[in-house]
Coordinates of C-alpha atoms in Angstrom, one line a residue:
Chain A
M80 CA -203.3 91.9 93.9
G81 CA -204.4 94.3 96.6
F82 CA -205.6 91.7 98.8
E83 CA -202.8 88.8 97.6
F84 CA -200.5 92.3 99.1
V85 CA -202.2 93.4 102.6
A86 CA -202.6 89.4 103.3
L87 CA -199.7 87.5 102.0
S88 CA -196.8 90.3 101.8
L89 CA -197.2 93.4 103.0
P90 CA -197.1 91.7 106.9
P91 CA -193.8 89.6 106.2
M92 CA -191.8 92.7 105.2
V93 CA -193.2 94.7 107.6
I94 CA -192.3 92.3 110.1
G95 CA -189.0 92.0 108.1
T96 CA -188.3 95.2 108.5
L97 CA -188.6 96.5 111.9
A98 CA -186.4 93.0 112.5
A99 CA -183.8 95.0 110.5
I100 CA -184.5 98.3 112.0
A101 CA -184.3 96.9 115.9
C102 CA -180.8 95.0 114.9
A103 CA -179.2 97.7 112.4
L104 CA -179.3 100.3 115.6
P105 CA -177.7 98.7 117.9
G106 CA -175.3 97.4 115.3
N107 CA -174.2 100.8 114.9
F108 CA -172.4 100.8 118.3
L109 CA -171.4 97.5 118.2
L110 CA -169.6 97.6 114.6
L111 CA -168.0 101.5 116.4
R112 CA -166.9 99.1 119.7
R113 CA -165.1 95.9 117.3
Q114 CA -167.8 93.9 118.4
S115 CA -170.1 93.3 115.8
L116 CA -170.1 89.0 116.5
I117 CA -172.2 89.9 119.9
G118 CA -175.1 89.2 117.2
D119 CA -173.9 86.7 115.7
A120 CA -173.4 85.2 119.2
I121 CA -176.8 85.6 120.9
S122 CA -178.1 84.6 118.0
H123 CA -176.5 81.3 118.5
V124 CA -176.5 81.5 121.6
V125 CA -180.6 81.6 122.4
L126 CA -180.5 77.9 121.2
P127 CA -179.9 76.6 124.6
G128 CA -182.4 79.2 126.5
I129 CA -185.2 77.8 124.4
V130 CA -184.3 74.1 124.9
V131 CA -184.3 74.7 128.6
A132 CA -187.3 76.4 128.2
F133 CA -189.1 73.8 126.8
L134 CA -187.7 70.7 128.8
L135 CA -189.1 73.1 131.9
T136 CA -192.4 73.7 130.4
G137 CA -192.8 70.8 127.9
V138 CA -194.7 72.6 125.5
I139 CA -193.4 74.6 123.1
S140 CA -195.1 78.4 123.5
T141 CA -193.7 82.0 123.3
L142 CA -193.6 82.9 126.5
P143 CA -191.3 80.5 127.7
M144 CA -189.3 80.3 124.4
M145 CA -188.5 84.0 124.8
L146 CA -187.7 84.2 128.2
G147 CA -185.6 80.8 128.2
A148 CA -183.7 83.3 124.9
A149 CA -183.8 86.3 126.3
G150 CA -181.6 84.4 129.7
A151 CA -179.7 82.4 127.8
A152 CA -178.0 85.9 126.2
L153 CA -177.9 87.1 129.2
V154 CA -175.8 84.6 130.8
A155 CA -173.9 84.8 127.0
V156 CA -173.7 88.7 127.6
L157 CA -172.6 88.9 131.3
A158 CA -170.0 85.0 130.5
I159 CA -168.8 87.8 127.5
E160 CA -167.7 90.7 130.2
A161 CA -166.5 88.5 132.4
I162 CA -163.7 86.4 130.2
R163 CA -163.2 89.6 129.0
R164 CA -162.5 91.8 132.0
F165 CA -160.8 88.8 134.1
G166 CA -159.4 86.9 131.7
R167 CA -158.1 89.9 129.5
V168 CA -158.6 88.3 126.3
E169 CA -159.7 90.3 123.3
P170 CA -163.4 90.3 123.2
G171 CA -163.6 88.3 119.8
A172 CA -161.9 85.8 121.7
A173 CA -164.2 85.5 125.0
M174 CA -167.4 85.6 121.8
G175 CA -166.2 82.9 120.1
V176 CA -165.4 80.6 123.3
V177 CA -168.9 82.0 124.7
F178 CA -170.8 81.5 121.7
T179 CA -169.6 77.9 120.5
A180 CA -170.3 76.4 124.1
M181 CA -173.3 77.7 124.6
F182 CA -174.5 76.7 120.9
A183 CA -173.4 72.8 121.4
G184 CA -174.1 73.1 124.7
G185 CA -177.8 73.8 122.9
V186 CA -177.5 70.6 120.8
L187 CA -176.4 68.1 123.5
L188 CA -179.4 69.0 125.2
L189 CA -181.4 68.7 122.4
E190 CA -180.2 65.4 121.4
Q191 CA -180.6 64.4 124.8
S192 CA -184.2 65.4 125.7
D193 CA -187.4 64.1 124.2
T194 CA -188.0 66.7 121.5
S195 CA -189.3 64.9 118.7
S196 CA -192.7 65.0 119.2
V197 CA -192.6 68.6 119.1
H198 CA -191.6 70.8 116.2
L199 CA -188.2 72.3 117.7
D200 CA -185.6 71.8 114.8
V201 CA -182.1 73.9 114.0
E202 CA -183.6 74.7 110.6
H203 CA -186.6 76.6 112.2
A204 CA -184.1 78.0 114.1
L205 CA -181.5 79.5 111.6
Y206 CA -184.2 80.9 108.5
G207 CA -187.1 81.7 110.8
N208 CA -190.4 81.4 108.5
L209 CA -191.0 85.0 107.7
E210 CA -193.1 84.0 104.7
S211 CA -195.8 82.1 107.3
L212 CA -196.3 85.4 109.0
I213 CA -199.7 86.2 106.7
W214 CA -202.5 88.1 108.0
L215 CA -205.8 85.7 106.9
D216 CA -208.4 88.0 107.9
A217 CA -207.3 90.7 105.5
V218 CA -209.4 91.3 102.6
G219 CA -207.9 93.9 101.3
W220 CA -206.1 97.3 102.0
A221 CA -209.5 98.8 104.0
S222 CA -208.8 96.2 106.4
L223 CA -205.3 98.5 107.4
V224 CA -208.1 100.7 109.5
D225 CA -210.5 98.2 110.5
P226 CA -209.9 97.6 114.4
S227 CA -211.8 93.8 114.3
A228 CA -208.8 93.0 111.4
L229 CA -205.9 94.6 112.6
S230 CA -206.5 92.6 115.9
L231 CA -205.7 89.4 114.1
L232 CA -202.4 90.5 112.8
P233 CA -199.9 87.7 113.8
P234 CA -199.1 88.6 116.8
E235 CA -194.5 88.5 115.9
L236 CA -195.9 92.3 114.3
F237 CA -197.1 93.8 117.7
R238 CA -193.8 92.3 119.6
M239 CA -191.1 93.1 117.2
A240 CA -192.5 96.8 116.6
G241 CA -192.4 97.0 120.6
V242 CA -189.3 95.7 120.8
T243 CA -188.3 98.3 117.9
V244 CA -189.3 101.2 119.5
L245 CA -188.3 100.1 122.9
V246 CA -184.0 99.3 121.1
A247 CA -184.9 103.0 119.8
A248 CA -186.0 105.0 122.4
V249 CA -182.9 103.6 124.4
V250 CA -180.4 104.9 122.0
A251 CA -182.3 107.9 121.3
L252 CA -182.2 109.0 125.5
F253 CA -178.6 107.8 125.6
W254 CA -177.2 109.2 122.7
R255 CA -174.7 110.9 123.9
P256 CA -173.2 108.6 127.2
F257 CA -173.4 105.5 124.0
V258 CA -171.1 107.9 122.1
L259 CA -168.7 109.1 124.7
A260 CA -168.4 105.5 126.4
T261 CA -167.6 104.1 122.8
F262 CA -165.6 106.5 121.3
D263 CA -163.6 107.6 124.3
E264 CA -164.3 104.8 127.5
G265 CA -161.3 106.9 129.8
F266 CA -162.9 110.1 128.9
A267 CA -166.1 108.9 129.8
R268 CA -165.3 107.8 133.1
S269 CA -163.7 110.9 133.9
L270 CA -167.1 112.5 133.5
G271 CA -168.1 109.8 135.7
L272 CA -170.4 107.6 133.5
P273 CA -170.4 104.0 133.8
T274 CA -169.0 102.7 131.1
G275 CA -169.2 99.3 132.1
L276 CA -173.1 99.8 132.7
I277 CA -173.2 101.5 129.2
G278 CA -171.3 98.7 127.4
L279 CA -173.7 96.2 129.1
A280 CA -176.8 98.2 128.3
I281 CA -175.4 98.3 124.6
A282 CA -175.0 94.6 124.6
T283 CA -178.5 94.0 126.7
L284 CA -180.0 96.1 123.7
A285 CA -178.7 94.1 120.8
A286 CA -179.5 90.9 122.9
L287 CA -183.1 92.0 123.2
A288 CA -183.2 92.8 119.3
A289 CA -181.8 89.1 118.2
V290 CA -184.4 87.3 120.7
A291 CA -186.9 89.4 119.1
A292 CA -185.8 88.6 115.7
F293 CA -184.9 85.0 116.1
D294 CA -188.5 84.7 117.3
A295 CA -189.9 86.3 114.0
V296 CA -187.1 86.0 111.0
G297 CA -184.7 83.2 112.3
S298 CA -180.8 83.8 112.8
I299 CA -179.8 84.8 109.1
I300 CA -181.2 88.2 109.2
V301 CA -180.0 88.8 112.6
I302 CA -177.0 88.0 111.7
A303 CA -176.6 90.2 108.7
M304 CA -178.6 93.2 110.4
F305 CA -176.1 93.5 112.8
I306 CA -173.4 93.6 110.7
C307 CA -173.8 94.7 106.7
P308 CA -176.6 97.9 107.2
P309 CA -174.1 100.2 110.0
A310 CA -170.7 98.9 108.5
A311 CA -172.4 100.3 104.9
A312 CA -173.4 103.3 106.4
R313 CA -170.1 103.5 107.9
M314 CA -168.2 104.0 104.4
M315 CA -171.3 106.8 103.4
T316 CA -170.4 108.7 106.0
D317 CA -168.4 110.5 108.5
R318 CA -170.7 111.3 111.3
L319 CA -172.2 109.2 113.5
G320 CA -175.7 110.6 113.4
A321 CA -175.7 110.5 109.6
Q322 CA -174.4 106.8 109.6
V323 CA -177.1 105.3 112.1
A324 CA -179.7 107.4 109.4
W325 CA -178.1 105.7 106.4
S326 CA -178.2 101.8 108.4
L327 CA -181.6 102.2 108.9
G328 CA -182.5 103.1 105.0
F329 CA -180.0 100.1 104.5
A330 CA -181.4 97.9 106.8
T331 CA -185.8 98.7 105.1
L332 CA -184.3 98.6 101.4
S333 CA -182.6 95.0 102.6
A334 CA -185.9 93.5 103.8
V335 CA -188.3 94.9 101.5
L336 CA -185.9 94.1 98.5
G337 CA -185.1 91.4 99.7
Y338 CA -188.8 90.3 100.1
V339 CA -189.8 91.2 97.1
M340 CA -186.9 89.2 95.3
A341 CA -187.2 86.3 97.1
G342 CA -191.0 86.2 96.1
Y343 CA -190.9 87.2 93.2
G344 CA -187.4 87.1 91.8
P345 CA -187.7 83.5 90.8
L346 CA -190.8 84.1 88.7
W347 CA -189.3 86.8 86.8
L348 CA -186.6 84.1 86.2
G349 CA -188.6 81.9 84.5
R350 CA -188.9 79.3 87.6
T351 CA -191.5 78.3 89.2
D352 CA -190.6 78.1 93.6
A353 CA -189.9 81.3 95.7
V354 CA -186.6 81.1 97.5
S355 CA -186.2 81.8 101.3
A356 CA -186.7 85.3 102.5
A357 CA -184.8 85.5 105.1
G358 CA -181.8 84.3 103.0
M359 CA -182.9 86.8 100.5
I360 CA -182.7 89.6 103.3
A361 CA -179.7 88.3 104.0
T362 CA -177.9 88.7 100.4
V363 CA -179.8 91.7 99.8
S364 CA -177.9 93.3 102.6
G365 CA -174.8 92.0 101.3
A366 CA -175.0 93.3 98.3
V367 CA -175.5 96.2 99.9
L368 CA -172.4 96.4 102.0
L369 CA -170.2 95.2 98.7
L370 CA -171.8 98.2 96.9
A371 CA -170.9 100.7 99.4
T372 CA -167.5 99.2 99.9
L373 CA -166.9 99.9 95.8
L374 CA -168.3 103.3 95.9
G375 CA -168.8 104.7 99.1
P376 CA -167.2 108.2 99.5
H377 CA -165.8 107.7 102.9
R378 CA -164.1 104.2 102.5
K379 CA -161.3 104.2 105.0
H380 CA -158.9 103.3 102.1
P381 CA -160.1 104.5 99.2
Chain B
M40 CA -134.3 102.3 149.9
S41 CA -132.4 104.3 152.1
M42 CA -132.5 107.0 149.2
R43 CA -136.1 106.8 149.8
L44 CA -137.9 110.7 151.3
A45 CA -139.5 110.9 154.1
R46 CA -143.6 111.0 153.7
P47 CA -144.4 114.5 152.6
G48 CA -147.4 116.3 153.7
T49 CA -150.0 116.5 156.8
S50 CA -153.5 115.7 156.0
D51 CA -154.6 119.1 155.8
K52 CA -152.0 119.4 153.1
A53 CA -153.9 116.7 151.2
E54 CA -157.5 118.4 152.9
T55 CA -156.7 121.7 150.2
S56 CA -154.4 119.8 147.6
P57 CA -156.4 119.6 144.1
L58 CA -155.7 115.8 143.7
A59 CA -153.7 114.2 147.0
V60 CA -152.6 110.3 147.0
R61 CA -152.5 108.5 149.7
G62 CA -151.5 104.5 149.7
L63 CA -152.0 103.7 146.4
T64 CA -151.2 100.2 145.2
V65 CA -152.4 98.8 141.8
S66 CA -151.9 95.9 140.6
Y67 CA -153.6 94.7 136.5
G68 CA -153.9 90.9 138.2
G69 CA -149.9 90.1 138.4
D70 CA -147.4 92.5 140.7
P71 CA -148.3 95.7 141.2
V72 CA -147.4 98.8 138.2
V73 CA -147.9 100.8 141.0
F74 CA -146.9 100.2 144.7
S75 CA -147.5 102.5 148.1
V76 CA -147.8 106.0 146.1
D77 CA -148.2 109.2 148.2
M78 CA -148.2 112.1 145.7
T79 CA -149.3 115.7 147.0
V80 CA -150.2 117.7 144.0
A81 CA -149.1 121.6 144.6
P82 CA -152.1 124.1 143.9
G83 CA -151.8 126.6 140.5
Q84 CA -148.6 124.4 139.7
M85 CA -147.7 122.9 136.7
T86 CA -146.1 118.9 137.4
A87 CA -145.0 116.6 135.6
I88 CA -145.1 112.8 136.1
V89 CA -142.0 111.2 135.1
G90 CA -140.7 108.2 135.1
P91 CA -139.5 105.0 133.1
N92 CA -141.3 103.1 130.6
G93 CA -143.5 100.5 133.0
A94 CA -143.3 102.8 135.8
G95 CA -146.7 103.2 136.2
K96 CA -147.1 106.6 135.2
S97 CA -150.4 106.3 133.1
T98 CA -151.7 104.1 135.8
L99 CA -151.5 106.3 138.6
L100 CA -153.3 109.1 136.4
K101 CA -156.0 106.4 135.7
A102 CA -156.4 105.4 139.2
C103 CA -156.8 109.3 140.2
L104 CA -159.6 109.4 137.6
G105 CA -161.5 106.3 139.0
I106 CA -160.8 104.7 135.4
V107 CA -158.8 101.9 137.3
K108 CA -159.5 100.2 140.5
P109 CA -156.8 99.9 142.8
L110 CA -156.1 97.6 145.2
A111 CA -155.4 100.3 147.9
G112 CA -155.6 103.4 148.6
R113 CA -157.0 107.0 148.9
I114 CA -157.2 110.0 146.5
T115 CA -159.3 112.6 147.4
A116 CA -159.4 116.6 145.2
W117 CA -160.0 119.4 147.3
G118 CA -160.5 116.6 150.2
K119 CA -163.2 115.3 149.1
P120 CA -163.0 111.7 147.0
V121 CA -162.7 112.3 143.3
A122 CA -165.6 110.9 142.3
R123 CA -167.7 114.0 143.7
Q124 CA -164.8 116.0 142.4
S125 CA -165.3 115.0 139.0
S126 CA -166.6 118.5 137.5
R127 CA -163.7 120.0 137.9
I128 CA -161.3 117.9 136.9
A129 CA -160.3 117.3 133.0
Y130 CA -158.8 114.6 131.7
V131 CA -156.8 114.3 128.5
P132 CA -156.0 110.6 127.4
Q133 CA -153.4 109.0 125.7
R134 CA -154.0 109.6 122.3
T135 CA -152.8 106.0 120.9
S136 CA -156.0 104.9 123.4
I137 CA -158.4 106.3 120.6
D138 CA -160.0 105.0 117.6
W139 CA -159.3 107.8 115.2
D140 CA -161.6 106.1 112.4
F141 CA -164.6 107.2 114.7
P142 CA -167.3 109.6 112.7
V143 CA -167.0 112.4 114.8
T144 CA -166.2 116.0 113.7
V145 CA -163.8 117.9 115.5
I146 CA -166.6 120.1 116.6
D147 CA -168.2 117.3 118.1
V148 CA -165.0 116.5 120.6
V149 CA -164.9 119.3 121.6
L150 CA -168.9 119.5 122.8
M151 CA -168.2 116.4 124.4
G152 CA -166.3 118.2 127.1
M153 CA -169.7 119.8 127.7
Y154 CA -171.4 117.0 128.0
R155 CA -172.6 118.1 132.0
D156 CA -173.7 120.9 130.9
L157 CA -175.6 119.1 128.1
G158 CA -176.7 116.2 129.9
L159 CA -178.3 113.3 127.9
L160 CA -180.9 115.3 125.8
R161 CA -180.7 119.5 126.2
R162 CA -179.9 120.3 123.0
V163 CA -176.6 122.0 121.6
R164 CA -177.3 125.8 121.5
P165 CA -174.9 128.5 119.1
Q166 CA -173.6 129.4 122.5
H167 CA -172.6 126.1 123.3
R168 CA -171.0 125.9 119.5
E169 CA -169.0 129.4 120.0
A170 CA -167.8 128.3 123.9
A171 CA -166.4 125.3 121.8
M172 CA -164.9 127.1 118.6
A173 CA -163.5 129.6 121.2
C174 CA -161.8 126.6 122.8
L175 CA -160.5 125.4 119.2
D176 CA -159.3 128.9 118.6
R177 CA -157.6 129.1 121.6
V178 CA -154.9 125.8 120.5
G179 CA -154.8 127.1 116.9
M180 CA -157.7 124.4 115.4
R181 CA -161.0 126.8 114.3
D182 CA -160.5 126.2 110.9
F183 CA -160.9 122.4 111.7
A184 CA -163.8 122.0 113.0
D185 CA -165.9 120.5 111.2
R186 CA -163.3 117.7 109.7
Q187 CA -163.6 114.0 110.5
I188 CA -160.8 113.4 113.5
G189 CA -159.1 110.8 111.3
Q190 CA -158.4 113.7 108.7
L191 CA -156.1 115.4 110.9
S192 CA -152.2 114.9 111.9
G193 CA -151.0 113.3 115.2
G194 CA -150.6 116.8 116.6
Q195 CA -153.7 118.4 115.7
Q196 CA -155.5 115.4 117.2
Q197 CA -153.9 116.2 120.5
R198 CA -154.4 119.8 120.1
V199 CA -158.9 119.1 119.6
F200 CA -158.2 116.8 123.1
L201 CA -157.0 120.2 124.5
A202 CA -159.6 121.8 122.9
R203 CA -162.2 119.0 124.8
A204 CA -160.3 119.6 127.8
L205 CA -160.5 123.2 128.3
A206 CA -164.0 123.3 127.2
Q207 CA -164.9 121.1 130.3
Q208 CA -163.7 124.8 132.4
A209 CA -162.0 122.2 134.9
D210 CA -159.9 124.0 137.8
L211 CA -157.2 120.4 137.5
F212 CA -155.9 119.3 134.4
L213 CA -154.9 115.9 134.2
L214 CA -152.8 115.2 131.0
D215 CA -151.2 111.8 129.8
E216 CA -148.2 112.3 127.7
P217 CA -149.4 115.4 125.6
F218 CA -146.2 115.6 123.4
A219 CA -146.2 111.8 122.3
G220 CA -145.9 111.8 118.3
V221 CA -146.9 115.5 118.1
D222 CA -145.1 118.0 115.9
A223 CA -142.3 121.1 117.4
A224 CA -145.7 123.7 116.0
T225 CA -147.7 121.8 118.6
E226 CA -145.8 120.8 121.5
S227 CA -145.0 124.9 122.1
A228 CA -148.7 126.0 121.2
I229 CA -149.5 123.1 123.8
I230 CA -147.4 124.2 126.5
A231 CA -148.2 128.1 126.0
V232 CA -152.0 127.0 126.8
L233 CA -150.6 124.7 129.8
K234 CA -148.8 127.8 131.1
A235 CA -151.9 130.4 130.7
L236 CA -154.0 128.1 132.2
R237 CA -151.3 127.7 134.8
D238 CA -151.5 131.3 135.2
E239 CA -155.4 131.5 135.7
G240 CA -154.4 129.8 139.1
R241 CA -155.4 126.0 137.6
T242 CA -153.5 123.2 138.1
I243 CA -151.7 121.0 135.8
V244 CA -150.6 117.4 135.6
A245 CA -148.9 115.8 132.9
V246 CA -147.3 112.3 132.0
H247 CA -144.2 113.3 130.5
H248 CA -141.8 111.5 128.5
D249 CA -139.1 113.6 127.4
L250 CA -136.3 114.1 129.9
S251 CA -134.8 117.3 128.3
T252 CA -137.9 119.0 128.6
V253 CA -138.8 119.1 132.4
E254 CA -136.6 121.7 133.4
A255 CA -138.4 124.3 130.5
Y256 CA -141.9 123.2 130.9
F257 CA -142.6 122.2 134.3
D258 CA -142.7 123.9 138.4
R259 CA -143.2 120.4 139.9
V260 CA -141.8 116.8 139.2
F261 CA -143.2 113.4 140.8
L262 CA -140.5 110.5 140.0
I263 CA -141.9 107.4 140.3
N264 CA -140.6 104.0 139.1
R265 CA -143.9 101.8 140.7
R266 CA -143.3 103.6 143.6
R267 CA -142.6 107.2 144.5
I268 CA -138.7 107.9 144.2
A269 CA -139.2 112.4 144.3
E270 CA -141.7 114.7 144.5
G271 CA -140.7 118.6 144.4
P272 CA -139.8 121.3 142.6
V273 CA -137.8 120.6 139.9
S274 CA -134.7 122.2 141.4
T275 CA -134.5 119.9 144.0
A276 CA -136.9 116.9 143.5
F277 CA -135.3 116.1 139.8
T278 CA -131.4 115.6 140.2
T279 CA -129.3 113.2 139.1
D280 CA -129.7 111.7 142.0
T281 CA -133.2 110.9 141.8
L282 CA -133.0 110.8 138.2
H283 CA -130.5 107.2 138.7
E284 CA -132.9 105.9 141.3
A285 CA -136.0 105.8 139.5
Y286 CA -134.1 104.5 135.6
G287 CA -131.3 102.7 137.4
G288 CA -128.7 101.5 134.0
R289 CA -131.5 102.9 131.9
L290 CA -130.7 106.2 131.8
S291 CA -128.6 107.2 129.5
D292 CA -125.0 108.6 130.6
G293 CA -125.2 111.4 128.2
F294 CA -128.1 112.9 130.1
T295 CA -126.9 113.0 133.4
A296 CA -123.7 113.8 132.8
R297 CA -125.1 117.4 130.6
R298 CA -127.3 117.3 133.4
A299 CA -124.1 117.0 136.4

């Protein structure tokens, strides 16, 4: 059990948890700014970025894909802001326009280019492949203190951890401006805060989290983690600090419980195959949101 | 057009005014909402910005604070660009512009007024809390410090916003419709605080809707309907003629008859 768990279950569980936390953190601000769909948008617009990166380099490797995805996400963020500001369209509509247009562009690009020889498909983009992020060099719990074994952990783990730490650090450092600009933009402007830049920074953090998590776990978890844990957390408390803490707890709970239920749930029910971990994590986070909606102490309409 | 008053103020008046506007034009993409407006706020006085709906009152205020970008015009506070004086200016936005479901407590809203002191990372110390409580005391909201803002009545919310402005320790207070949708008790509480601030030598500018209280509440009036209609002490600028020019046919005859 020790070997199997450390090698096969622990790395994907940790990566899933980190991805959930990295998305839930900016998700709290997106929720309060009524921009939750921006996470959804970003996780879709990375597709054309990845295809363009493939067309330019001719290979499927992580760095160009990450750069392409990040570039597409940035283009989308700028386009959404521009349409919202200059077109005076409500944010939801601006996001809808940009993300469908870019996703459609990505599909057309994918069709028109010769990607049949390489593994680049929509399914991988949607579900990721959390279960494949295993640590074959682990021999048991002792491997956690063995530097040579640790260096052979899946690279996604280090990438996801780095992004999670970065997102957390930026949110902690700019907590007050983020809160001020989100709560009362006019007042924040009167203090001289660059509210446009702050909005862009929050969206960029979300984009960063989305791209990193997308690479590791696919876009389903990304969408669910931007929205479900913060929305459930909002119904548990009336203070933003506590809301963020609850959301991180819910994100962790969803990732761990979802992974365990995906791997072992079907066996407990007498079935033989495991189900998609990403799908189960998203399902658990949805169930958490449902419970919070029914039972949370700070629901809007009791 | 012939009714238009002569442009006031020499440039040295603008040098000393807490808020001086010259040639301000603002548009949200279509026709200008504020067109070629001059305004010179008198120090240590309470000025009401008055005009019909859509006259550009809030826009004028927002342009003064740098919240909306003007097409043209120059805005100075004590002779310097407003951006450099923002530490001396407090702003109370329209209550309806806020999401009152936001997970924040009353005391935390007041502490936002101390952002300049607290900066990014400085800890909120007991003296900050005490100062915030003193501000809440001044508007009669001390007992509500730990409530979430959505649990307050409209008048209580407005008082909390005034307390946040007090926490800014500013010399110039800009308020956008502070009496809109508040109860009578709140209205008199707010006006008492504003008059006390004026008596301390601070300058108050408020967008104001209720023509019947202008004389009782304010020292000066700035009448606007996209263009500046009149500006000056209530006794000279707030007359039947200037009101007619600002409101046109939209002003009820009953009100002007009462004034005549």
